[in-house]
Amino acid sequence: MSHINRTNTVQQVTFRLMRELNMTKVFGNPGSTELNFLNNFPEDFEYVLALQESSAVAMADGYAQASGNAAFVNLHSAVGVGHALGNIFTAYRNHTPLVITAGQQSRSILPFAPYLGADQAADFPKPYVKWSIEPARPEDVPLAIAQAYHIAMQHPRGPTFVSIPCDDWDKTTEMPNYSKIIEGTTPTVEAINQLLETLQSSQKLAVVLGADVDRQGAFDTAVKLAERLQAHVWAAPYSSRASFPETHPQFAGFLPALPEQLSKKLSDYDVILVVGAPVFTLHIAGEVALFSSEVKIYQITDDPKYAAFSSATTTLFGSINHSLNAMLDKLAPLSNYQNDDFAIPLRSAAPKITGMTPIPVEYAIDLLAHARPFDSVIVEEAPSHRSAIQRFLPITRPNSFFTMSSGGLGYALPASVGVALATDKRAICLIGDGSSMYSIQAIWTAAQLNLPVTFIILNNFGYGAMHSFGKIMKSQSVPGLDLPNIDFVQLADSMGCKGARIKEHEKLPEAINKAVNTTGCYLLEIIVDPNTGGV
């Protein structure tokens, strides 16, 4: 019987590679085709167990976004990939770097349609991964993972996929001599000069910032640029991160994803600069009159799809932070500018909300804004209350707000677990009752790991966003929108997470203070007036 050199197995070489790439947390839900990978799991690694594969991907998404490094996901065969596809799509739209692996059946029986075997496994998650492979040889598995990592980390970032036959892990191989990549591109000097000439000659300039600004570490750079250009700043439609302080006097607000309304808000400008976002994300069909107007639209992005899908736009390609810094280098210092135009902020402060029962969702969010720890991170998935959240819970710091850009539910609850793992700060998951049921099992992981996560469920007993869009689209008698009789506190308690349900507004201030200033995880269910909020 031949002796296997365990220090040079595919498994052990892969673990050494993962240490080099700082991917020592593995997010997954194990099955038989993963046992050879997980056998004698290293003590310096952490296996983050999710109770469903879609939650595993969302946890890894939150972790990767908060840490800035690709996260490693291990799924179970074709069915596990199928379960996870919704949040793989979200990771793709979020520009989140993930290395997603899935177990495949043994190579010797793949030609015979085995149980759990995946036909054309590498094609399954396409087109919502940047790169996908099932290595031709066991020896190529570590190199494929290294390649997947670097492709995931290249801008625009996103998930990659490696299918691994389960008997590959015990074969022998060598450490791959993989490429090291240095990021950072800027548009040409001529393009920057031309853009700045147009921006500085503008009589009324708007800057629209998308999630890639914060994602690429350009939050503070964007503030400096906007101040020097004396521009009005808007958040791009459905931006999944906050890229500008929402209390800044130059912040004008959030652009809608409705064609006519979006055009109306931007029609008074003569030049618009869109940074780190598409031009523009829309939710319903309609005419965008802005595109046929005299308004000049420019875009800075490193995503070729953002450029290709844009209309009436001149695009400059470049990494966001590098491009904005290149512009700043050519502008005079801030002290040379007059800023009297913004003595009065563009956006008025949110009004004071009086408590009453049933509880207005605005009252609950306002209390949360004042009670939460300064350095806490908001992870949001409450579409029916997004306008209220944007009004009463301003985000002022980088890397402190995450949501999904895909529109698919089931992201925020597990993503908040990943954020807490990456930051050790209190993650506050602000979520609707309908959204929470897509991935409620992620509470178990938070409880098992004793993570600082507060789950705040805004319960309006149904899919409130659908009710709102039903009014916009003039739909009538739509079934399946009501969700009565779910006891979220009981669900949380069954998974080891304490909680409380609040119906009366008099009890809410104390309850919110407790929820966001406790230790470990906690769930607060707030019964809100279904007639408040709205998309």
PDB file of C-alpha atoms in Angstrom, residues 9-10 13-14 17 138-147 173-176:
ATOM      1  CA  THR A   9      -1.658  16.666  -0.760  1.00  0.00           C
ATOM      2  CA  VAL A  10      -3.939  18.953  -2.718  1.00  0.00           C
ATOM      3  CA  VAL A  13      -1.215  22.748  -0.301  1.00  0.00           C
ATOM      4  CA  THR A  14      -4.580  24.479  -0.625  1.00  0.00           C
ATOM      5  CA  LEU A  17      -2.257  28.845  -0.153  1.00  0.00           C
ATOM      6  CA  PRO A 138      -6.255  17.187  -9.287  1.00  0.00           C
ATOM      7  CA  GLU A 139      -2.799  18.792  -9.298  1.00  0.00           C
ATOM      8  CA  ASP A 140      -4.326  21.972 -10.732  1.00  0.00           C
ATOM      9  CA  VAL A 141      -6.779  22.592  -7.874  1.00  0.00           C
ATOM     10  CA  PRO A 142      -4.559  24.928  -5.774  1.00  0.00           C
ATOM     11  CA  LEU A 143      -3.568  26.938  -8.840  1.00  0.00           C
ATOM     12  CA  ALA A 144      -7.235  27.247  -9.847  1.00  0.00           C
ATOM     13  CA  ILE A 145      -8.067  28.587  -6.377  1.00  0.00           C
ATOM     14  CA  ALA A 146      -5.196  31.092  -6.585  1.00  0.00           C
ATOM     15  CA  GLN A 147      -6.410  32.234  -9.995  1.00  0.00           C
ATOM     16  CA  THR A 173       0.845  18.349  -5.861  1.00  0.00           C
ATOM     17  CA  GLU A 174       3.176  21.312  -5.382  1.00  0.00           C
ATOM     18  CA  MET A 175       2.590  24.848  -4.190  1.00  0.00           C
ATOM     19  CA  PRO A 176       1.564  26.890  -7.256  1.00  0.00           C
TER      20      PRO A 176
END
